[in-house]
Amino acid sequence: MARDGRGRRLGLSLGLLLALALAPRALLAKPTVRKERVVRPDSELGERPPEDNQSFQYDHEAFLGKEDSKTFDQLTPDESKERLGKIVDRIDNDGDGFVTTEELKTWIKRVQKRYIFDNVAKVWKDYDRDKDDKISWEEYKQATYGYYLGNPAEFQDSSDHHTFRKMLPRDERRFKAADLDGDLTATREEFTAFLHPEEFEHMKEIVVLETLEDIDKNGDGFVDQDEYIADMFSHEENGPEPDWVLSEREQFNEFRDLNKDGKLDKDEIRHWILPQDYDHAQAEARHLVYESDKNKDEKLTKEEILENWNMFVGSQATNYGEDLTKNHDEL
């Protein structure tokens, strides 16, 4: 399952990620920098350290959505501010000239829903081969794994063979979990649950199980501290561990390993990646208000937002965004 740079789980299946990249042959790269699986709640926003331009990517994606944040990365500062001003007018639902935490929360939730909707719509036509507005498991399997299934000899002597053999039954298991009526055919709602299981209550166990399978390299059914760290970071042999790795080891001991047996079971993994009573949109909205509220009245004027514009949106001056591959409508 893919994840973003600050830990929100992106629910694309392993098979779909491969299919979108395809290429008959797939290369899976191991991360060399910090990777997180969840957005951690800030215990106190006031204790959050100041952020620099390089760390604003998560804020940009939460506020704009992943694709539109790339668009802003290509703009000049003046163009970014102009577009941001238009967005602020849309966020201010009651037109009182202020943006509240609740209005920001509503906007962020809307952006996330739009990302999910757009993602499903983007891939739907590639998998609904008979155009009946449903996607059967066979349609998905053939579209994603058809080349592998039809040409197995090409993969016998490669790491891709093991990858495909692992991914196919995993995708099938997730597809069946999303298929509530058990007919092996997904409606749009069911296919959305397949692609984005973290958004659906009945898919949470699959999210936990896939996380365990991803990290549990020795196959004992648990995640020990070294496996926990290896999932986030890999470094050259005998190289020093960054300070944040030492901090993560302390996090593991103090907050992740609840029963103090030196490893994480499924319940502890669930507590880690799917924290109860934690609203990501609320936390991000509170963070943006806290960082931009100069007069500390717990709401933002357009001027306060524009003054801190580079936290909300990017530009050529503050980000090193990827080249755009297509045009986007102006927000």
mmCIF file of N, CA and C in Angstrom, residues 161-289:
data_model
loop_
_atom_site.group_PDB
_atom_site.id
_atom_site.type_symbol
_atom_site.label_atom_id
_atom_site.label_comp_id
_atom_site.label_asym_id
_atom_site.label_seq_id
_atom_site.Cartn_x
_atom_site.Cartn_y
_atom_site.Cartn_z
ATOM 1 N N HIS A 161 8.979 -12.125 -10.390
ATOM 2 C CA HIS A 161 8.157 -13.336 -10.274
ATOM 3 C C HIS A 161 7.631 -13.481 -8.847
ATOM 4 N N HIS A 162 8.506 -13.327 -7.873
ATOM 5 C CA HIS A 162 8.093 -13.411 -6.470
ATOM 6 C C HIS A 162 7.136 -12.279 -6.135
ATOM 7 N N THR A 163 7.394 -11.090 -6.666
ATOM 8 C CA THR A 163 6.539 -9.935 -6.386
ATOM 9 C C THR A 163 5.124 -10.157 -6.900
ATOM 10 N N PHE A 164 5.001 -10.615 -8.137
ATOM 11 C CA PHE A 164 3.690 -10.864 -8.703
ATOM 12 C C PHE A 164 2.958 -11.965 -7.937
ATOM 13 N N ARG A 165 3.656 -13.032 -7.596
ATOM 14 C CA ARG A 165 3.027 -14.148 -6.895
ATOM 15 C C ARG A 165 2.515 -13.714 -5.529
ATOM 16 N N LYS A 166 3.189 -12.771 -4.907
ATOM 17 C CA LYS A 166 2.749 -12.259 -3.611
ATOM 18 C C LYS A 166 1.583 -11.294 -3.768
ATOM 19 N N MET A 167 1.641 -10.452 -4.790
ATOM 20 C CA MET A 167 0.650 -9.389 -4.941
ATOM 21 C C MET A 167 -0.702 -9.892 -5.401
ATOM 22 N N LEU A 168 -0.711 -10.887 -6.276
ATOM 23 C CA LEU A 168 -1.977 -11.355 -6.844
ATOM 24 C C LEU A 168 -2.951 -11.872 -5.770
ATOM 25 N N PRO A 169 -2.545 -12.809 -4.913
ATOM 26 C CA PRO A 169 -3.495 -13.255 -3.879
ATOM 27 C C PRO A 169 -3.822 -12.166 -2.866
ATOM 28 N N ARG A 170 -2.899 -11.266 -2.641
ATOM 29 C CA ARG A 170 -3.161 -10.162 -1.711
ATOM 30 C C ARG A 170 -4.229 -9.231 -2.271
ATOM 31 N N ASP A 171 -4.120 -8.914 -3.544
ATOM 32 C CA ASP A 171 -5.147 -8.086 -4.173
ATOM 33 C C ASP A 171 -6.501 -8.795 -4.185
ATOM 34 N N GLU A 172 -6.475 -10.110 -4.440
ATOM 35 C CA GLU A 172 -7.731 -10.866 -4.465
ATOM 36 C C GLU A 172 -8.393 -10.852 -3.087
ATOM 37 N N ARG A 173 -7.602 -11.024 -2.052
ATOM 38 C CA ARG A 173 -8.137 -10.973 -0.686
ATOM 39 C C ARG A 173 -8.770 -9.616 -0.392
ATOM 40 N N ARG A 174 -8.090 -8.545 -0.804
ATOM 41 C CA ARG A 174 -8.634 -7.210 -0.550
ATOM 42 C C ARG A 174 -9.888 -6.963 -1.384
ATOM 43 N N PHE A 175 -9.872 -7.417 -2.624
ATOM 44 C CA PHE A 175 -11.036 -7.250 -3.494
ATOM 45 C C PHE A 175 -12.254 -7.938 -2.875
ATOM 46 N N LYS A 176 -12.079 -9.148 -2.364
ATOM 47 C CA LYS A 176 -13.189 -9.890 -1.771
ATOM 48 C C LYS A 176 -13.686 -9.211 -0.498
ATOM 49 N N ALA A 177 -12.792 -8.607 0.257
ATOM 50 C CA ALA A 177 -13.208 -7.884 1.457
ATOM 51 C C ALA A 177 -14.042 -6.658 1.095
ATOM 52 N N ALA A 178 -13.698 -6.000 -0.011
ATOM 53 C CA ALA A 178 -14.443 -4.818 -0.456
ATOM 54 C C ALA A 178 -15.775 -5.194 -1.096
ATOM 55 N N ASP A 179 -15.856 -6.404 -1.616
ATOM 56 C CA ASP A 179 -17.043 -6.878 -2.340
ATOM 57 C C ASP A 179 -18.093 -7.367 -1.334
ATOM 58 N N LEU A 180 -18.896 -6.452 -0.837
ATOM 59 C CA LEU A 180 -19.790 -6.750 0.279
ATOM 60 C C LEU A 180 -20.854 -7.791 -0.063
ATOM 61 N N ASP A 181 -21.309 -7.796 -1.305
ATOM 62 C CA ASP A 181 -22.356 -8.765 -1.657
ATOM 63 C C ASP A 181 -21.796 -10.084 -2.178
ATOM 64 N N GLY A 182 -20.478 -10.182 -2.256
ATOM 65 C CA GLY A 182 -19.847 -11.449 -2.573
ATOM 66 C C GLY A 182 -20.034 -11.956 -3.983
ATOM 67 N N ASP A 183 -20.327 -11.070 -4.935
ATOM 68 C CA ASP A 183 -20.548 -11.525 -6.313
ATOM 69 C C ASP A 183 -19.304 -11.409 -7.180
ATOM 70 N N LEU A 184 -18.153 -11.085 -6.549
ATOM 71 C CA LEU A 184 -16.877 -10.923 -7.252
ATOM 72 C C LEU A 184 -16.941 -9.847 -8.332
ATOM 73 N N THR A 185 -17.828 -8.892 -8.144
ATOM 74 C CA THR A 185 -17.950 -7.741 -9.039
ATOM 75 C C THR A 185 -18.104 -6.498 -8.181
ATOM 76 N N ALA A 186 -17.291 -5.488 -8.462
ATOM 77 C CA ALA A 186 -17.277 -4.289 -7.635
ATOM 78 C C ALA A 186 -18.075 -3.161 -8.269
ATOM 79 N N THR A 187 -18.978 -2.599 -7.480
ATOM 80 C CA THR A 187 -19.600 -1.336 -7.852
ATOM 81 C C THR A 187 -18.577 -0.230 -7.626
ATOM 82 N N ARG A 188 -18.923 0.990 -7.995
ATOM 83 C CA ARG A 188 -17.992 2.097 -7.755
ATOM 84 C C ARG A 188 -17.674 2.249 -6.268
ATOM 85 N N GLU A 189 -18.686 2.091 -5.421
ATOM 86 C CA GLU A 189 -18.458 2.192 -3.984
ATOM 87 C C GLU A 189 -17.529 1.081 -3.503
ATOM 88 N N GLU A 190 -17.755 -0.128 -3.964
ATOM 89 C CA GLU A 190 -16.914 -1.248 -3.561
ATOM 90 C C GLU A 190 -15.494 -1.107 -4.121
ATOM 91 N N PHE A 191 -15.381 -0.613 -5.343
ATOM 92 C CA PHE A 191 -14.046 -0.436 -5.916
ATOM 93 C C PHE A 191 -13.297 0.689 -5.205
ATOM 94 N N THR A 192 -14.033 1.701 -4.753
ATOM 95 C CA THR A 192 -13.411 2.755 -3.953
ATOM 96 C C THR A 192 -12.878 2.177 -2.650
ATOM 97 N N ALA A 193 -13.632 1.287 -2.022
ATOM 98 C CA ALA A 193 -13.165 0.630 -0.800
ATOM 99 C C ALA A 193 -11.934 -0.226 -1.085
ATOM 100 N N PHE A 194 -11.869 -0.821 -2.255
ATOM 101 C CA PHE A 194 -10.708 -1.620 -2.646
ATOM 102 C C PHE A 194 -9.467 -0.747 -2.794
ATOM 103 N N LEU A 195 -9.622 0.401 -3.449
ATOM 104 C CA LEU A 195 -8.475 1.280 -3.674
ATOM 105 C C LEU A 195 -8.091 2.080 -2.446
ATOM 106 N N HIS A 196 -9.075 2.415 -1.617
ATOM 107 C CA HIS A 196 -8.840 3.289 -0.457
ATOM 108 C C HIS A 196 -9.427 2.657 0.808
ATOM 109 N N PRO A 197 -8.901 1.533 1.224
ATOM 110 C CA PRO A 197 -9.517 0.809 2.348
ATOM 111 C C PRO A 197 -9.495 1.574 3.657
ATOM 112 N N GLU A 198 -8.532 2.489 3.803
ATOM 113 C CA GLU A 198 -8.451 3.241 5.056
ATOM 114 C C GLU A 198 -9.652 4.142 5.279
ATOM 115 N N GLU A 199 -10.443 4.369 4.230
ATOM 116 C CA GLU A 199 -11.605 5.246 4.339
ATOM 117 C C GLU A 199 -12.877 4.478 4.718
ATOM 118 N N PHE A 200 -12.804 3.163 4.867
ATOM 119 C CA PHE A 200 -13.994 2.351 5.084
ATOM 120 C C PHE A 200 -13.811 1.470 6.313
ATOM 121 N N GLU A 201 -14.791 1.520 7.196
ATOM 122 C CA GLU A 201 -14.677 0.803 8.467
ATOM 123 C C GLU A 201 -14.517 -0.697 8.242
ATOM 124 N N HIS A 202 -15.263 -1.257 7.278
ATOM 125 C CA HIS A 202 -15.198 -2.711 7.095
ATOM 126 C C HIS A 202 -13.892 -3.168 6.452
ATOM 127 N N MET A 203 -13.027 -2.213 6.064
ATOM 128 C CA MET A 203 -11.749 -2.570 5.458
ATOM 129 C C MET A 203 -10.566 -2.370 6.411
ATOM 130 N N LYS A 204 -10.837 -1.931 7.626
ATOM 131 C CA LYS A 204 -9.745 -1.598 8.542
ATOM 132 C C LYS A 204 -8.872 -2.812 8.873
ATOM 133 N N GLU A 205 -9.491 -3.982 9.002
ATOM 134 C CA GLU A 205 -8.690 -5.169 9.317
ATOM 135 C C GLU A 205 -7.724 -5.508 8.181
ATOM 136 N N ILE A 206 -8.141 -5.265 6.964
ATOM 137 C CA ILE A 206 -7.245 -5.483 5.825
ATOM 138 C C ILE A 206 -6.061 -4.518 5.885
ATOM 139 N N VAL A 207 -6.318 -3.274 6.245
ATOM 140 C CA VAL A 207 -5.246 -2.284 6.371
ATOM 141 C C VAL A 207 -4.224 -2.750 7.406
ATOM 142 N N VAL A 208 -4.704 -3.222 8.549
ATOM 143 C CA VAL A 208 -3.812 -3.695 9.606
ATOM 144 C C VAL A 208 -3.025 -4.914 9.139
ATOM 145 N N LEU A 209 -3.711 -5.860 8.516
ATOM 146 C CA LEU A 209 -3.054 -7.088 8.065
ATOM 147 C C LEU A 209 -1.991 -6.797 7.016
ATOM 148 N N GLU A 210 -2.296 -5.930 6.050
ATOM 149 C CA GLU A 210 -1.317 -5.615 5.016
ATOM 150 C C GLU A 210 -0.109 -4.886 5.597
ATOM 151 N N THR A 211 -0.341 -4.033 6.591
ATOM 152 C CA THR A 211 0.775 -3.350 7.245
ATOM 153 C C THR A 211 1.674 -4.356 7.944
ATOM 154 N N LEU A 212 1.077 -5.288 8.659
ATOM 155 C CA LEU A 212 1.859 -6.328 9.322
ATOM 156 C C LEU A 212 2.668 -7.120 8.299
ATOM 157 N N GLU A 213 2.043 -7.514 7.216
ATOM 158 C CA GLU A 213 2.747 -8.303 6.204
ATOM 159 C C GLU A 213 3.882 -7.518 5.560
ATOM 160 N N ASP A 214 3.682 -6.207 5.386
ATOM 161 C CA ASP A 214 4.724 -5.368 4.799
ATOM 162 C C ASP A 214 5.979 -5.319 5.672
ATOM 163 N N ILE A 215 5.783 -5.220 6.973
ATOM 164 C CA ILE A 215 6.895 -4.905 7.875
ATOM 165 C C ILE A 215 7.508 -6.152 8.497
ATOM 166 N N ASP A 216 6.708 -7.189 8.685
ATOM 167 C CA ASP A 216 7.153 -8.406 9.361
ATOM 168 C C ASP A 216 8.034 -9.239 8.431
ATOM 169 N N LYS A 217 9.294 -8.934 8.416
ATOM 170 C CA LYS A 217 10.203 -9.596 7.470
ATOM 171 C C LYS A 217 10.584 -11.010 7.892
ATOM 172 N N ASN A 218 10.560 -11.304 9.190
ATOM 173 C CA ASN A 218 10.939 -12.650 9.612
ATOM 174 C C ASN A 218 9.751 -13.593 9.702
ATOM 175 N N GLY A 219 8.556 -13.085 9.397
ATOM 176 C CA GLY A 219 7.380 -13.925 9.286
ATOM 177 C C GLY A 219 6.865 -14.522 10.579
ATOM 178 N N ASP A 220 7.160 -13.890 11.718
ATOM 179 C CA ASP A 220 6.704 -14.449 12.986
ATOM 180 C C ASP A 220 5.343 -13.915 13.422
ATOM 181 N N GLY A 221 4.737 -13.051 12.587
ATOM 182 C CA GLY A 221 3.423 -12.526 12.910
ATOM 183 C C GLY A 221 3.437 -11.318 13.811
ATOM 184 N N PHE A 222 4.618 -10.744 14.040
ATOM 185 C CA PHE A 222 4.755 -9.558 14.871
ATOM 186 C C PHE A 222 5.721 -8.588 14.207
ATOM 187 N N VAL A 223 5.784 -7.365 14.725
ATOM 188 C CA VAL A 223 6.736 -6.359 14.249
ATOM 189 C C VAL A 223 7.652 -6.002 15.406
ATOM 190 N N ASP A 224 8.917 -6.370 15.280
ATOM 191 C CA ASP A 224 9.855 -5.990 16.335
ATOM 192 C C ASP A 224 10.435 -4.613 16.038
ATOM 193 N N GLN A 225 11.257 -4.120 16.953
ATOM 194 C CA GLN A 225 11.750 -2.751 16.815
ATOM 195 C C GLN A 225 12.597 -2.555 15.567
ATOM 196 N N ASP A 226 13.453 -3.508 15.250
ATOM 197 C CA ASP A 226 14.299 -3.376 14.064
ATOM 198 C C ASP A 226 13.455 -3.368 12.789
ATOM 199 N N GLU A 227 12.404 -4.198 12.736
ATOM 200 C CA GLU A 227 11.507 -4.196 11.575
ATOM 201 C C GLU A 227 10.749 -2.879 11.487
ATOM 202 N N TYR A 228 10.346 -2.367 12.613
ATOM 203 C CA TYR A 228 9.653 -1.071 12.682
ATOM 204 C C TYR A 228 10.522 0.044 12.105
ATOM 205 N N ILE A 229 11.788 0.063 12.502
ATOM 206 C CA ILE A 229 12.708 1.094 12.010
ATOM 207 C C ILE A 229 13.041 0.868 10.546
ATOM 208 N N ALA A 230 13.265 -0.381 10.160
ATOM 209 C CA ALA A 230 13.635 -0.673 8.768
ATOM 210 C C ALA A 230 12.548 -0.261 7.792
ATOM 211 N N ASP A 231 11.297 -0.259 8.227
ATOM 212 C CA ASP A 231 10.202 0.165 7.353
ATOM 213 C C ASP A 231 10.266 1.652 7.070
ATOM 214 N N MET A 232 10.862 2.417 7.961
ATOM 215 C CA MET A 232 10.930 3.869 7.794
ATOM 216 C C MET A 232 12.244 4.326 7.194
ATOM 217 N N PHE A 233 13.300 3.564 7.409
ATOM 218 C CA PHE A 233 14.622 4.081 7.111
ATOM 219 C C PHE A 233 15.574 2.939 6.800
ATOM 220 N N SER A 234 16.414 3.145 5.795
ATOM 221 C CA SER A 234 17.527 2.229 5.543
ATOM 222 C C SER A 234 18.765 3.060 5.294
ATOM 223 N N HIS A 235 19.863 2.611 5.809
ATOM 224 C CA HIS A 235 21.095 3.384 5.648
ATOM 225 C C HIS A 235 22.232 2.461 5.271
ATOM 226 N N GLU A 236 23.336 3.051 4.889
ATOM 227 C CA GLU A 236 24.483 2.260 4.491
ATOM 228 C C GLU A 236 25.001 1.469 5.680
ATOM 229 N N GLU A 237 25.561 0.316 5.382
ATOM 230 C CA GLU A 237 26.071 -0.556 6.438
ATOM 231 C C GLU A 237 27.068 0.181 7.311
ATOM 232 N N ASN A 238 26.921 0.048 8.603
ATOM 233 C CA ASN A 238 27.796 0.667 9.605
ATOM 234 C C ASN A 238 27.675 2.188 9.652
ATOM 235 N N GLY A 239 26.707 2.747 8.926
ATOM 236 C CA GLY A 239 26.516 4.188 8.989
ATOM 237 C C GLY A 239 25.775 4.577 10.255
ATOM 238 N N PRO A 240 25.979 5.808 10.714
ATOM 239 C CA PRO A 240 25.302 6.253 11.941
ATOM 240 C C PRO A 240 23.810 6.457 11.708
ATOM 241 N N GLU A 241 23.016 6.238 12.735
ATOM 242 C CA GLU A 241 21.582 6.488 12.654
ATOM 243 C C GLU A 241 21.301 7.952 12.949
ATOM 244 N N PRO A 242 20.442 8.585 12.150
ATOM 245 C CA PRO A 242 20.071 9.971 12.439
ATOM 246 C C PRO A 242 19.374 10.067 13.790
ATOM 247 N N ASP A 243 19.314 11.272 14.327
ATOM 248 C CA ASP A 243 18.693 11.478 15.635
ATOM 249 C C ASP A 243 17.235 11.049 15.641
ATOM 250 N N TRP A 244 16.538 11.273 14.495
ATOM 251 C CA TRP A 244 15.121 10.930 14.490
ATOM 252 C C TRP A 244 14.891 9.428 14.608
ATOM 253 N N VAL A 245 15.879 8.622 14.158
ATOM 254 C CA VAL A 245 15.751 7.179 14.301
ATOM 255 C C VAL A 245 15.818 6.790 15.774
ATOM 256 N N LEU A 246 16.725 7.416 16.503
ATOM 257 C CA LEU A 246 16.798 7.162 17.945
ATOM 258 C C LEU A 246 15.505 7.557 18.629
ATOM 259 N N SER A 247 14.931 8.658 18.166
ATOM 260 C CA SER A 247 13.652 9.101 18.718
ATOM 261 C C SER A 247 12.549 8.090 18.413
ATOM 262 N N GLU A 248 12.568 7.530 17.195
ATOM 263 C CA GLU A 248 11.568 6.535 16.823
ATOM 264 C C GLU A 248 11.714 5.258 17.647
ATOM 265 N N ARG A 249 12.930 4.895 17.988
ATOM 266 C CA ARG A 249 13.120 3.724 18.839
ATOM 267 C C ARG A 249 12.490 3.970 20.214
ATOM 268 N N GLU A 250 12.632 5.191 20.717
ATOM 269 C CA GLU A 250 11.992 5.529 21.986
ATOM 270 C C GLU A 250 10.474 5.507 21.846
ATOM 271 N N GLN A 251 9.968 6.006 20.699
ATOM 272 C CA GLN A 251 8.533 5.969 20.446
ATOM 273 C C GLN A 251 8.020 4.527 20.462
ATOM 274 N N PHE A 252 8.779 3.656 19.841
ATOM 275 C CA PHE A 252 8.389 2.248 19.797
ATOM 276 C C PHE A 252 8.263 1.692 21.210
ATOM 277 N N ASN A 253 9.268 1.933 22.033
ATOM 278 C CA ASN A 253 9.286 1.380 23.388
ATOM 279 C C ASN A 253 8.215 1.992 24.283
ATOM 280 N N GLU A 254 8.013 3.302 24.147
ATOM 281 C CA GLU A 254 7.144 4.001 25.085
ATOM 282 C C GLU A 254 5.682 4.016 24.660
ATOM 283 N N PHE A 255 5.423 4.118 23.342
ATOM 284 C CA PHE A 255 4.057 4.354 22.888
ATOM 285 C C PHE A 255 3.496 3.290 21.938
ATOM 286 N N ARG A 256 4.333 2.585 21.215
ATOM 287 C CA ARG A 256 3.843 1.599 20.263
ATOM 288 C C ARG A 256 3.664 0.227 20.933
ATOM 289 N N ASP A 257 4.689 -0.196 21.666
ATOM 290 C CA ASP A 257 4.678 -1.505 22.309
ATOM 291 C C ASP A 257 3.908 -1.401 23.634
ATOM 292 N N LEU A 258 2.600 -1.487 23.519
ATOM 293 C CA LEU A 258 1.747 -1.204 24.684
ATOM 294 C C LEU A 258 1.905 -2.237 25.796
ATOM 295 N N ASN A 259 2.117 -3.499 25.440
ATOM 296 C CA ASN A 259 2.252 -4.522 26.482
ATOM 297 C C ASN A 259 3.708 -4.810 26.850
ATOM 298 N N LYS A 260 4.622 -4.043 26.282
ATOM 299 C CA LYS A 260 6.044 -4.081 26.639
ATOM 300 C C LYS A 260 6.675 -5.468 26.468
ATOM 301 N N ASP A 261 6.294 -6.151 25.378
ATOM 302 C CA ASP A 261 6.902 -7.453 25.107
ATOM 303 C C ASP A 261 7.943 -7.384 24.000
ATOM 304 N N GLY A 262 8.262 -6.163 23.559
ATOM 305 C CA GLY A 262 9.316 -5.977 22.565
ATOM 306 C C GLY A 262 8.879 -6.129 21.135
ATOM 307 N N LYS A 263 7.559 -6.260 20.899
ATOM 308 C CA LYS A 263 7.077 -6.425 19.529
ATOM 309 C C LYS A 263 5.636 -5.953 19.467
ATOM 310 N N LEU A 264 5.176 -5.682 18.230
ATOM 311 C CA LEU A 264 3.820 -5.205 18.017
ATOM 312 C C LEU A 264 2.960 -6.324 17.461
ATOM 313 N N ASP A 265 1.808 -6.555 18.093
ATOM 314 C CA ASP A 265 0.827 -7.482 17.541
ATOM 315 C C ASP A 265 -0.196 -6.685 16.726
ATOM 316 N N LYS A 266 -1.228 -7.359 16.240
ATOM 317 C CA LYS A 266 -2.196 -6.684 15.372
ATOM 318 C C LYS A 266 -2.910 -5.545 16.090
ATOM 319 N N ASP A 267 -3.265 -5.760 17.350
ATOM 320 C CA ASP A 267 -3.966 -4.707 18.089
ATOM 321 C C ASP A 267 -3.084 -3.486 18.267
ATOM 322 N N GLU A 268 -1.809 -3.696 18.533
ATOM 323 C CA GLU A 268 -0.885 -2.574 18.708
ATOM 324 C C GLU A 268 -0.632 -1.873 17.370
ATOM 325 N N ILE A 269 -0.587 -2.633 16.283
ATOM 326 C CA ILE A 269 -0.445 -2.017 14.960
ATOM 327 C C ILE A 269 -1.671 -1.177 14.641
ATOM 328 N N ARG A 270 -2.854 -1.704 14.957
ATOM 329 C CA ARG A 270 -4.086 -0.939 14.722
ATOM 330 C C ARG A 270 -4.063 0.369 15.521
ATOM 331 N N HIS A 271 -3.645 0.296 16.762
ATOM 332 C CA HIS A 271 -3.565 1.492 17.605
ATOM 333 C C HIS A 271 -2.585 2.498 17.021
ATOM 334 N N TRP A 272 -1.534 2.006 16.370
ATOM 335 C CA TRP A 272 -0.513 2.868 15.765
ATOM 336 C C TRP A 272 -1.016 3.525 14.482
ATOM 337 N N ILE A 273 -1.489 2.731 13.539
ATOM 338 C CA ILE A 273 -1.782 3.292 12.213
ATOM 339 C C ILE A 273 -3.208 3.812 12.079
ATOM 340 N N LEU A 274 -4.104 3.353 12.957
ATOM 341 C CA LEU A 274 -5.502 3.799 12.907
ATOM 342 C C LEU A 274 -5.919 4.307 14.284
ATOM 343 N N PRO A 275 -5.297 5.383 14.754
ATOM 344 C CA PRO A 275 -5.602 5.870 16.107
ATOM 345 C C PRO A 275 -7.065 6.270 16.238
ATOM 346 N N GLN A 276 -7.655 5.880 17.342
ATOM 347 C CA GLN A 276 -9.059 6.191 17.592
ATOM 348 C C GLN A 276 -9.211 7.669 17.964
ATOM 349 N N ASP A 277 -10.361 8.201 17.618
ATOM 350 C CA ASP A 277 -10.708 9.570 18.018
ATOM 351 C C ASP A 277 -9.679 10.588 17.546
ATOM 352 N N TYR A 278 -9.088 10.322 16.394
ATOM 353 C CA TYR A 278 -8.147 11.287 15.819
ATOM 354 C C TYR A 278 -8.636 11.700 14.450
ATOM 355 N N ASP A 279 -8.875 12.974 14.288
ATOM 356 C CA ASP A 279 -9.386 13.527 13.046
ATOM 357 C C ASP A 279 -8.246 14.247 12.333
ATOM 358 N N HIS A 280 -7.766 13.620 11.267
ATOM 359 C CA HIS A 280 -6.646 14.207 10.527
ATOM 360 C C HIS A 280 -6.950 15.618 10.041
ATOM 361 N N ALA A 281 -8.134 15.832 9.470
ATOM 362 C CA ALA A 281 -8.480 17.149 8.932
ATOM 363 C C ALA A 281 -8.536 18.189 10.043
ATOM 364 N N GLN A 282 -9.080 17.805 11.193
ATOM 365 C CA GLN A 282 -9.142 18.720 12.328
ATOM 366 C C GLN A 282 -7.743 19.101 12.801
ATOM 367 N N ALA A 283 -6.855 18.097 12.895
ATOM 368 C CA ALA A 283 -5.489 18.371 13.355
ATOM 369 C C ALA A 283 -4.752 19.285 12.387
ATOM 370 N N GLU A 284 -4.900 19.040 11.082
ATOM 371 C CA GLU A 284 -4.223 19.885 10.093
ATOM 372 C C GLU A 284 -4.787 21.295 10.106
ATOM 373 N N ALA A 285 -6.118 21.427 10.243
ATOM 374 C CA ALA A 285 -6.731 22.757 10.298
ATOM 375 C C ALA A 285 -6.242 23.531 11.519
ATOM 376 N N ARG A 286 -6.173 22.861 12.651
ATOM 377 C CA ARG A 286 -5.672 23.523 13.867
ATOM 378 C C ARG A 286 -4.221 23.962 13.691
ATOM 379 N N HIS A 287 -3.444 23.120 13.052
ATOM 380 C CA HIS A 287 -2.038 23.447 12.811
ATOM 381 C C HIS A 287 -1.904 24.691 11.918
ATOM 382 N N LEU A 288 -2.657 24.732 10.829
ATOM 383 C CA LEU A 288 -2.576 25.868 9.908
ATOM 384 C C LEU A 288 -3.029 27.163 10.589
ATOM 385 N N VAL A 289 -4.088 27.078 11.390
ATOM 386 C CA VAL A 289 -4.553 28.276 12.096
ATOM 387 C C VAL A 289 -3.510 28.719 13.108
#
